[in-house]
PDB file of C-alpha atoms in Angstrom:
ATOM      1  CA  UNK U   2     -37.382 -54.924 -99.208  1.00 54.00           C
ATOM      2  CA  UNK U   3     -37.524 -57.722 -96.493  1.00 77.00           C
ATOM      3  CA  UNK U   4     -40.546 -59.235 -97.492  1.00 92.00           C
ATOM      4  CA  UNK U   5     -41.571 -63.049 -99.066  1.00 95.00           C
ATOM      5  CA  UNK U   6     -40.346 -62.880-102.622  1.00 95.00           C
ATOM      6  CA  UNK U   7     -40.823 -65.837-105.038  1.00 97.00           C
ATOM      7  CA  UNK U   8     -39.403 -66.845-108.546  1.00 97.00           C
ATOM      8  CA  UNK U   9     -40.470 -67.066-111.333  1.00 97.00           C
ATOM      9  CA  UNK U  10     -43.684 -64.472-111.347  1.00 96.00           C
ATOM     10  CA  UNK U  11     -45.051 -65.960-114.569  1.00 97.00           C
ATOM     11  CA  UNK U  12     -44.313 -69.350-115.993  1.00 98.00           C
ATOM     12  CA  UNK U  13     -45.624 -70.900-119.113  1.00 98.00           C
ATOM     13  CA  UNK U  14     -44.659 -74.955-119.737  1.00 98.00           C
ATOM     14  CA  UNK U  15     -45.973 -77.253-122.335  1.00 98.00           C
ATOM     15  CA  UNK U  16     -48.139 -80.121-120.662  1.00 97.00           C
ATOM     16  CA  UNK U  17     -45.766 -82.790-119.393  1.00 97.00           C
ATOM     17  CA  UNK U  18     -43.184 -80.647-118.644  1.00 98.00           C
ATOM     18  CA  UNK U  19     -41.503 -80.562-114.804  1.00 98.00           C
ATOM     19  CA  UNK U  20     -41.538 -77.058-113.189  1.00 98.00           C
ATOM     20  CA  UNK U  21     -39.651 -75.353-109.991  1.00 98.00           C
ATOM     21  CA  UNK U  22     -40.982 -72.521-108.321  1.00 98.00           C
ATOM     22  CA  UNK U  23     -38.870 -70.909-105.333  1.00 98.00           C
ATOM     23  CA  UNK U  24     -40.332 -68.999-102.453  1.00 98.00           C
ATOM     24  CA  UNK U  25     -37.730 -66.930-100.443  1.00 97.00           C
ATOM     25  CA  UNK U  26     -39.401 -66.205 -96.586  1.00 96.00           C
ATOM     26  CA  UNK U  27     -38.702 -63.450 -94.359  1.00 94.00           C
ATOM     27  CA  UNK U  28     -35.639 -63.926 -92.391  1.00 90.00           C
ATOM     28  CA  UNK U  29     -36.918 -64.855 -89.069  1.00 88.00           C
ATOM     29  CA  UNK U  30     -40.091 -66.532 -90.360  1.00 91.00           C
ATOM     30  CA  UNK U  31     -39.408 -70.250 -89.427  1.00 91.00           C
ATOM     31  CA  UNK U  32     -43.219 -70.590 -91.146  1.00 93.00           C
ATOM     32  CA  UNK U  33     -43.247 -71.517 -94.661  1.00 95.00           C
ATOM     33  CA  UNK U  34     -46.633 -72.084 -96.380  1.00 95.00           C
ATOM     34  CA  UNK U  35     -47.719 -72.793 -99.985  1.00 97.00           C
ATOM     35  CA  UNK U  36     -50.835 -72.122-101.436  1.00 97.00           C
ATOM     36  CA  UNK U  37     -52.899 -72.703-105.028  1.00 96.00           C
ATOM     37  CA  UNK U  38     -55.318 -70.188-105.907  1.00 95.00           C
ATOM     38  CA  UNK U  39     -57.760 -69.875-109.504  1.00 94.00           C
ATOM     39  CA  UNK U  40     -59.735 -67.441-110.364  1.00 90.00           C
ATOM     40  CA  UNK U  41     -62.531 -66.210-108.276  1.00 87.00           C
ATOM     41  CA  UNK U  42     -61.379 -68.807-105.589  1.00 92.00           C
ATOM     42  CA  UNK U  43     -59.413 -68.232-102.095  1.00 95.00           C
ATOM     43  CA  UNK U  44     -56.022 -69.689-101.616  1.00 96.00           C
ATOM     44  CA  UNK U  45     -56.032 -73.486-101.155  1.00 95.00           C
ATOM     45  CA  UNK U  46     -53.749 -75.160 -99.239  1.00 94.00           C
ATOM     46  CA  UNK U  47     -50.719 -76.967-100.092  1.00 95.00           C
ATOM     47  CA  UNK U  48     -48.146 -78.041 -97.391  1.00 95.00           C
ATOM     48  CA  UNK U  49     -46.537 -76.453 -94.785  1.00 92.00           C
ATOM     49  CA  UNK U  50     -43.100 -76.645 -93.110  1.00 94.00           C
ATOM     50  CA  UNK U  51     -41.795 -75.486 -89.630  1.00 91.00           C
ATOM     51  CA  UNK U  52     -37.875 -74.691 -90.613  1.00 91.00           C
ATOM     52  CA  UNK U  53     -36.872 -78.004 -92.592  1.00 92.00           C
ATOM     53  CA  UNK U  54     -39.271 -80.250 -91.266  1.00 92.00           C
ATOM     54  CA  UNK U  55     -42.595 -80.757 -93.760  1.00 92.00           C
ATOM     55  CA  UNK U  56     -45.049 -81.515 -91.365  1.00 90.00           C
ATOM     56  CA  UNK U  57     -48.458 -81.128 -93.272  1.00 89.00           C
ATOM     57  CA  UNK U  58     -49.247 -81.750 -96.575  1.00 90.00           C
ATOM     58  CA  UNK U  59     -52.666 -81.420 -98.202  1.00 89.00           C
ATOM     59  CA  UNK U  60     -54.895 -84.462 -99.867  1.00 85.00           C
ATOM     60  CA  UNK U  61     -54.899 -82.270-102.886  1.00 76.00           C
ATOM     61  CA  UNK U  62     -51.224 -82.535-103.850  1.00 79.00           C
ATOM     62  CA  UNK U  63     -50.740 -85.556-105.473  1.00 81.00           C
ATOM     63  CA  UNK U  64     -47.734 -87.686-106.128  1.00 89.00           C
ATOM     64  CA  UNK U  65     -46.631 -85.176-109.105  1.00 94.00           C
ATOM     65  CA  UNK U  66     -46.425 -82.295-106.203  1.00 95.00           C
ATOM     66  CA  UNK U  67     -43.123 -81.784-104.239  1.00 94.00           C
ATOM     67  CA  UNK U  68     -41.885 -79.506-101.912  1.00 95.00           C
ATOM     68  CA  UNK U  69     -38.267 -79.001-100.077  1.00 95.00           C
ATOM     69  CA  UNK U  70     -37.543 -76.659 -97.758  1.00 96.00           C
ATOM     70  CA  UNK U  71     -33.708 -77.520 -97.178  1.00 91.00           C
ATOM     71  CA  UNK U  72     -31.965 -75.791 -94.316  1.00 86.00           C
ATOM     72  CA  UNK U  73     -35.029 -74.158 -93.092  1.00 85.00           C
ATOM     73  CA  UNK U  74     -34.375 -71.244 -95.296  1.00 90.00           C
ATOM     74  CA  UNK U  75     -35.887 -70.775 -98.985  1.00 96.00           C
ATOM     75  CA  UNK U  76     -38.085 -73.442-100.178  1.00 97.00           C
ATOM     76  CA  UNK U  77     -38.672 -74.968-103.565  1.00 97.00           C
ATOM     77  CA  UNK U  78     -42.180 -76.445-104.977  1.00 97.00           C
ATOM     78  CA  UNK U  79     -41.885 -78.985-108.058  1.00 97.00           C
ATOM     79  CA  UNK U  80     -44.558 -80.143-110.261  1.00 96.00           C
ATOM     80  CA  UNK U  81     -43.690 -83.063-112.335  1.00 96.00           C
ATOM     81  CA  UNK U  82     -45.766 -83.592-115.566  1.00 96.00           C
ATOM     82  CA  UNK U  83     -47.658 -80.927-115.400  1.00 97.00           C
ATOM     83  CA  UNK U  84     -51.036 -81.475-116.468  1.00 96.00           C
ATOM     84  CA  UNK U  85     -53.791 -78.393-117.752  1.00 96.00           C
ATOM     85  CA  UNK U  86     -55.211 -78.541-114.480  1.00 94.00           C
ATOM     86  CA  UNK U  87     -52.177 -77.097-112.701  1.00 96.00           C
ATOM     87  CA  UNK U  88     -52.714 -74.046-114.166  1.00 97.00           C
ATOM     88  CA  UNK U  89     -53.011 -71.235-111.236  1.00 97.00           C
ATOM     89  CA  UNK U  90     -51.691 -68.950-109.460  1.00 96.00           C
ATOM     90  CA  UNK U  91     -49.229 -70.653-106.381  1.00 97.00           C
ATOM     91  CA  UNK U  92     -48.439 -68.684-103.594  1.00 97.00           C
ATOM     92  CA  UNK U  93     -45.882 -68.864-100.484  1.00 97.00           C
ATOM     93  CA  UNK U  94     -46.181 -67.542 -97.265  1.00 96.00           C
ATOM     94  CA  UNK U  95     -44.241 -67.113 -94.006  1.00 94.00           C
ATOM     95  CA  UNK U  96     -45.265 -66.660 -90.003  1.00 92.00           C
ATOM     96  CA  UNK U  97     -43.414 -66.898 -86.905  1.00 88.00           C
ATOM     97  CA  UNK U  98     -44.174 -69.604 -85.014  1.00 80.00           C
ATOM     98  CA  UNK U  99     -45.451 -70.276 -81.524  1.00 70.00           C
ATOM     99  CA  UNK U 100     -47.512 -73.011 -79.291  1.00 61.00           C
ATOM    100  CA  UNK U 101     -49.878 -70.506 -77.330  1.00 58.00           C
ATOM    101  CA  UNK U 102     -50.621 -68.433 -80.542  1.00 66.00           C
ATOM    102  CA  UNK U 103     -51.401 -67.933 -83.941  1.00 74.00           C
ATOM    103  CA  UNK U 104     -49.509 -65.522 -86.211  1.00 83.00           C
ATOM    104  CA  UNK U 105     -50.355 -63.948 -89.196  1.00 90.00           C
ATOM    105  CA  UNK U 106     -49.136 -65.038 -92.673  1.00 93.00           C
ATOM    106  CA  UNK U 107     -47.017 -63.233 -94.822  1.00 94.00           C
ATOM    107  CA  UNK U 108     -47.745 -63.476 -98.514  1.00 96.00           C
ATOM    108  CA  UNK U 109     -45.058 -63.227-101.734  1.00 96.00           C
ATOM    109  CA  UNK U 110     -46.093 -62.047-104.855  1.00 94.00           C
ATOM    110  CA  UNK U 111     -47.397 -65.542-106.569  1.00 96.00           C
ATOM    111  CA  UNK U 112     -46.059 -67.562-109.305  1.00 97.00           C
ATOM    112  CA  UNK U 113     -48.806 -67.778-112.263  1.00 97.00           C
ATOM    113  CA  UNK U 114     -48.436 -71.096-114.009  1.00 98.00           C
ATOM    114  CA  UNK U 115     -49.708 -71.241-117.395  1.00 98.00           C
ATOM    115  CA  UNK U 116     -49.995 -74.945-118.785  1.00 98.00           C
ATOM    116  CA  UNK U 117     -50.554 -74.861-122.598  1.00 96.00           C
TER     117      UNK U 117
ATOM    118  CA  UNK J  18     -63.940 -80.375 -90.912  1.00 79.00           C
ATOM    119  CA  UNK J  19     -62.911 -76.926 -91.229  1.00 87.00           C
ATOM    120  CA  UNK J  20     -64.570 -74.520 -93.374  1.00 93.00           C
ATOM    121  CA  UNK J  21     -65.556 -71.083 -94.284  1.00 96.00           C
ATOM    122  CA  UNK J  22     -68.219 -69.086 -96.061  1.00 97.00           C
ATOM    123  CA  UNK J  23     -68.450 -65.510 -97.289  1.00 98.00           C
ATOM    124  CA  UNK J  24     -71.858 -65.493 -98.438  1.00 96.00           C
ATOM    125  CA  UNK J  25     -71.719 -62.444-100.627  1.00 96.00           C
ATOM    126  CA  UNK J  26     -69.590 -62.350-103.849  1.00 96.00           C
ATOM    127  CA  UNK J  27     -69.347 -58.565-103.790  1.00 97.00           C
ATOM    128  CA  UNK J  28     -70.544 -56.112-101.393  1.00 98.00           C
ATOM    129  CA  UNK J  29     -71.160 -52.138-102.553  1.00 98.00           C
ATOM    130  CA  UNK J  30     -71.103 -49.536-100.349  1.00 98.00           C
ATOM    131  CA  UNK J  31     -71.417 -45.515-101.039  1.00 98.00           C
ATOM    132  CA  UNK J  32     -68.145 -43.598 -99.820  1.00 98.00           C
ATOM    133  CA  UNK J  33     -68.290 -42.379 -95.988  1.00 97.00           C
ATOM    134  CA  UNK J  34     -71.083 -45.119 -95.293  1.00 98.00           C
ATOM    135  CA  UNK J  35     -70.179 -48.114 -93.137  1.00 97.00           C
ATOM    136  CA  UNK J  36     -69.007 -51.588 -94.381  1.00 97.00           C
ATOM    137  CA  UNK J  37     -69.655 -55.198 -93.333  1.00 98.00           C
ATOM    138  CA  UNK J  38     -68.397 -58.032 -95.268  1.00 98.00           C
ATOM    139  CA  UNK J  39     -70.018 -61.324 -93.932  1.00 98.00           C
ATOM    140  CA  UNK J  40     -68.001 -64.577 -92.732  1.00 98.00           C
ATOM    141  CA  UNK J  41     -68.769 -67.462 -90.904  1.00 98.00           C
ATOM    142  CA  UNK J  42     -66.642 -70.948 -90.187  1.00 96.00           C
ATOM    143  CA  UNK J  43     -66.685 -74.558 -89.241  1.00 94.00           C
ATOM    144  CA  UNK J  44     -63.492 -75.591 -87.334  1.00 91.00           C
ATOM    145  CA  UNK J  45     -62.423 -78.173 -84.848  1.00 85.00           C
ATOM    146  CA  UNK J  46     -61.443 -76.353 -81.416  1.00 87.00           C
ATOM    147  CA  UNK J  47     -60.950 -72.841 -80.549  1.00 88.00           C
ATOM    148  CA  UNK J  48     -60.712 -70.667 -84.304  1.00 92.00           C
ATOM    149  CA  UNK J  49     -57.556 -68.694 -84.924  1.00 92.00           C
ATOM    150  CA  UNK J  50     -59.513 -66.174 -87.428  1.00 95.00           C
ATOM    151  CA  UNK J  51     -57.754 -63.669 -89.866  1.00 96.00           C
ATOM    152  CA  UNK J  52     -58.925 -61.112 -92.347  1.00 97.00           C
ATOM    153  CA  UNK J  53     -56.916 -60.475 -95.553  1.00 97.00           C
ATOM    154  CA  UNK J  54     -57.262 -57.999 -98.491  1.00 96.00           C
ATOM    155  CA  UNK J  55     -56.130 -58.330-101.561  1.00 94.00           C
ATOM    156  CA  UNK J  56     -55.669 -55.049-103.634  1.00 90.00           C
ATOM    157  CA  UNK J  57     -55.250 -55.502-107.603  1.00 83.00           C
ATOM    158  CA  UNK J  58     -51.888 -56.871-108.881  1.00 80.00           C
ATOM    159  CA  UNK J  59     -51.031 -57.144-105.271  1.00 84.00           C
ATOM    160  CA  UNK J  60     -50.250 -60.180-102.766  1.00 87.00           C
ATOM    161  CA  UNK J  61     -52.708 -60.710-100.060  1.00 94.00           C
ATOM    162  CA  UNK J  62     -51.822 -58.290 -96.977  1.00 95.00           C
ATOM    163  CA  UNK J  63     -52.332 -59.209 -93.413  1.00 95.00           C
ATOM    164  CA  UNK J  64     -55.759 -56.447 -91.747  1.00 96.00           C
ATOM    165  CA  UNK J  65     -56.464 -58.031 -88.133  1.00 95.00           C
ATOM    166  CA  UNK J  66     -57.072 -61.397 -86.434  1.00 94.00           C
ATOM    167  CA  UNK J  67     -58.705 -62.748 -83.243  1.00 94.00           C
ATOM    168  CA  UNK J  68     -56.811 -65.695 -80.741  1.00 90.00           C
ATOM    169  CA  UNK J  69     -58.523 -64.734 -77.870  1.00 87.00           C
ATOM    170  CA  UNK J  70     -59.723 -62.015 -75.543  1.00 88.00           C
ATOM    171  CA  UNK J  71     -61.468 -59.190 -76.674  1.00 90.00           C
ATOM    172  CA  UNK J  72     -64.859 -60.210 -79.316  1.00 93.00           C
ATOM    173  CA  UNK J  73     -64.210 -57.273 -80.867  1.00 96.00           C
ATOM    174  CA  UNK J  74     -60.091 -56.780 -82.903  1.00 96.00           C
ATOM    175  CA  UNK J  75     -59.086 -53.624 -84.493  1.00 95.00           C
ATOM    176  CA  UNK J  76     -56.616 -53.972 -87.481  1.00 94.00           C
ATOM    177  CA  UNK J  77     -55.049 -51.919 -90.246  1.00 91.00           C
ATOM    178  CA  UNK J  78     -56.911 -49.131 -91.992  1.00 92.00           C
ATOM    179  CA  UNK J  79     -59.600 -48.690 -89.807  1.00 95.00           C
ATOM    180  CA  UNK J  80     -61.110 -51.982 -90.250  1.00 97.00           C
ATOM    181  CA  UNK J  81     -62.539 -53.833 -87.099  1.00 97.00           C
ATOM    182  CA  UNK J  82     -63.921 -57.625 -86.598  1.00 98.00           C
ATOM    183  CA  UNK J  83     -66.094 -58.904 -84.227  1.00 96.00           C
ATOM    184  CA  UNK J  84     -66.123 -62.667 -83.451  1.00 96.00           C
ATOM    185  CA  UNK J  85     -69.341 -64.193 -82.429  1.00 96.00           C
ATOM    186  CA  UNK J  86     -68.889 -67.998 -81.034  1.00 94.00           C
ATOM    187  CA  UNK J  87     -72.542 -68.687 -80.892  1.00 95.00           C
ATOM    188  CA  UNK J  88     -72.756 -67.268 -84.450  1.00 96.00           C
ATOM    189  CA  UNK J  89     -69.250 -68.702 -85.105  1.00 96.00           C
ATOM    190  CA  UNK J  90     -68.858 -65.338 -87.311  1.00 97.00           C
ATOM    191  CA  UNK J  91     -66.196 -63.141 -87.982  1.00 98.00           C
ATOM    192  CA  UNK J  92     -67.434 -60.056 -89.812  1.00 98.00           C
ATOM    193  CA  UNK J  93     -65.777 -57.143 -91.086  1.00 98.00           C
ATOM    194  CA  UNK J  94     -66.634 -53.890 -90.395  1.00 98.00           C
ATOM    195  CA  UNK J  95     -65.698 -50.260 -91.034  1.00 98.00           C
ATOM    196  CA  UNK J  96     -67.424 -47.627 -89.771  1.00 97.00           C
ATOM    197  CA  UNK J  97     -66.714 -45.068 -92.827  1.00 97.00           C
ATOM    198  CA  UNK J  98     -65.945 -46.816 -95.958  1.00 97.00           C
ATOM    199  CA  UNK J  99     -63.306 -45.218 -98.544  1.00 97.00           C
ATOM    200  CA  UNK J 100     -63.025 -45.401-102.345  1.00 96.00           C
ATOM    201  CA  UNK J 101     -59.220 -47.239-101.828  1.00 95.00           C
ATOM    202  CA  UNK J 102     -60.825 -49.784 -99.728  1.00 96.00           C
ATOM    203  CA  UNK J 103     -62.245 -51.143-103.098  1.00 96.00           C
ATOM    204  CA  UNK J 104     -60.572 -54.641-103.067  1.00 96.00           C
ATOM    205  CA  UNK J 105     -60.683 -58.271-102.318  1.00 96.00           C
ATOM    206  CA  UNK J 106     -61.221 -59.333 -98.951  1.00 98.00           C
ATOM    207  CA  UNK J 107     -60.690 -63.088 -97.801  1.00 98.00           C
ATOM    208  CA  UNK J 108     -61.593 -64.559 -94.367  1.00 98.00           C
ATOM    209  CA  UNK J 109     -59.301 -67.492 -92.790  1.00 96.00           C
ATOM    210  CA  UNK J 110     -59.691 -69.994 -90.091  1.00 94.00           C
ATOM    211  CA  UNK J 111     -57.355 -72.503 -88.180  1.00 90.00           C
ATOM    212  CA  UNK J 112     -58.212 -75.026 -85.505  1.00 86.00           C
ATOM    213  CA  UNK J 113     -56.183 -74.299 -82.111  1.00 81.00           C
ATOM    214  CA  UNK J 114     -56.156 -78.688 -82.350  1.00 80.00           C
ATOM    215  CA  UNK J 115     -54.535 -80.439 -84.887  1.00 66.00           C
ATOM    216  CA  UNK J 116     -52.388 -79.380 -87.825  1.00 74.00           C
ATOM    217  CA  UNK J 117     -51.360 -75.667 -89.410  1.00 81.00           C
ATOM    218  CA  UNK J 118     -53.591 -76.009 -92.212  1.00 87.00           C
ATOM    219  CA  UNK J 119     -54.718 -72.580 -92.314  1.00 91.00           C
ATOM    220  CA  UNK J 120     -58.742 -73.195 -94.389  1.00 93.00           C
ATOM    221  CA  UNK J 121     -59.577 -69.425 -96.907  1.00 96.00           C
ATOM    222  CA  UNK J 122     -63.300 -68.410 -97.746  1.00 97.00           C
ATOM    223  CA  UNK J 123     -63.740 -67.621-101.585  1.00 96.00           C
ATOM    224  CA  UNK J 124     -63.607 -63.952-101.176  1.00 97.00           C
ATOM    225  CA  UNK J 125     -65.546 -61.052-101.105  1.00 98.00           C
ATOM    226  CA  UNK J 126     -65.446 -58.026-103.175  1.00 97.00           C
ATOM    227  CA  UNK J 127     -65.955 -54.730-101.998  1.00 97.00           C
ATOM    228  CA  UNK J 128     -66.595 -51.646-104.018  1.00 97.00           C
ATOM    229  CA  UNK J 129     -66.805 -48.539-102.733  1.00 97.00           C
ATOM    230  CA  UNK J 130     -68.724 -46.025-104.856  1.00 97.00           C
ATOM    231  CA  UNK J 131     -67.397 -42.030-104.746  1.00 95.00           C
TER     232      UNK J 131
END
């Protein structure tokens, strides 16, 4: 299978604890996306990176919120101290890219976060 | 700023009848609009978008969109509606100015009665 995977698909920390999610993009995808989404809401956005560059990052991600995309390949999303409030689903996505056009996302599976 | 509404939290529609799930957006510039679905324990899947041309897209499954700019709309429609369309359906928008930041409605769920 060739499509976006991402890892872990469930994650449960204590609050305070720092967790790593990794998103894995389609091959030719130079598009990498991450998303939040809760229950009964669409997916929010988080940041976005064309290859290795990060070149949009959302209001909503505060200083606790990292993401690395090294190489232009996989890319990693870290949440330092997590907090209650982090608890959600967080998905990645992948496009093509091009100046003229707009191409459709690819979505993984999710990561569900669980903050106790 | 950019937005989007689906007005309805959950459509129903009898099998063989046709479907339209409701959308309409705020952006800055010309929209880049997309239809998702999301089936249970499933990640979203790609159904159609509209860039430019043609008001009216066809995508996967049968399902077609018609973009209105005086309406700035984007509904979903399928003439014939199935039981396995029964799912979530999410509307996006980007700005052809500015960033990437791609902007999702809250959903709309569609169940399709046998």
């Amino acid at each position: 299978d060739t499509g976006v995977s991402q890892n872990p698909r469930h994650k449960i920390t204590k609050r305070g604890q720092n967790v790593t999610f990794r998103c894995d993009p389609i091959s030719e995808h130079n598009r990498l996306y991450w998303y939040r989404q809760t229950l009964g809401q669409g997916p929010e956005f988080l940041t976005y990176f064309q290859n290795e560059a990060q070149l949009e990052k959302s209001r909503l991600l505060s200083d606790r919120f990292s993401a690395e995309r090294p190489k232009g390949s996989f890319s990693t999303l870290e949440i330092q101290r997590t907090e209650q409030g982090d608890s959600a689903m967080y998905l990645c996505a992948s496009s093509l890219g091009g100046r003229a056009t707009a191409y459709e996302q690819y979505f993984g599976p999710g990561t569900r976060l669980t903050v106790t | 700023a950019q937005s989007v509404a689906q007005p309805e939290d959950q459509v129903n529609v009898a099998e063989g009848n046709p479907l339209t799930v409701k959308c309409t957006y705020s952006v800055s510039g010309n929209p880049y609009l997309f239809w998702y679905v999301q089936y249970p324990n499933r990640g979203l899947q790609f159904l159609l978008k509209y860039i430019t041309g043609d008001n009216l897209v066809k995508g996967s499954y049968g399902f077609e969109a018609e973009f209105n700019k005086s309406q700035t709309s984007f509904h979903l429609k399928k003439p014939s509606a199935l039981v396995s369309d029964s799912a979530l359906y999410f509307c996006a928008v980007r700005g052809d100015t500015g960033g990437f930041k791609t902007i999702f409605g809250a959903g709309t769920r569609l169940f399709v009665k046998a």
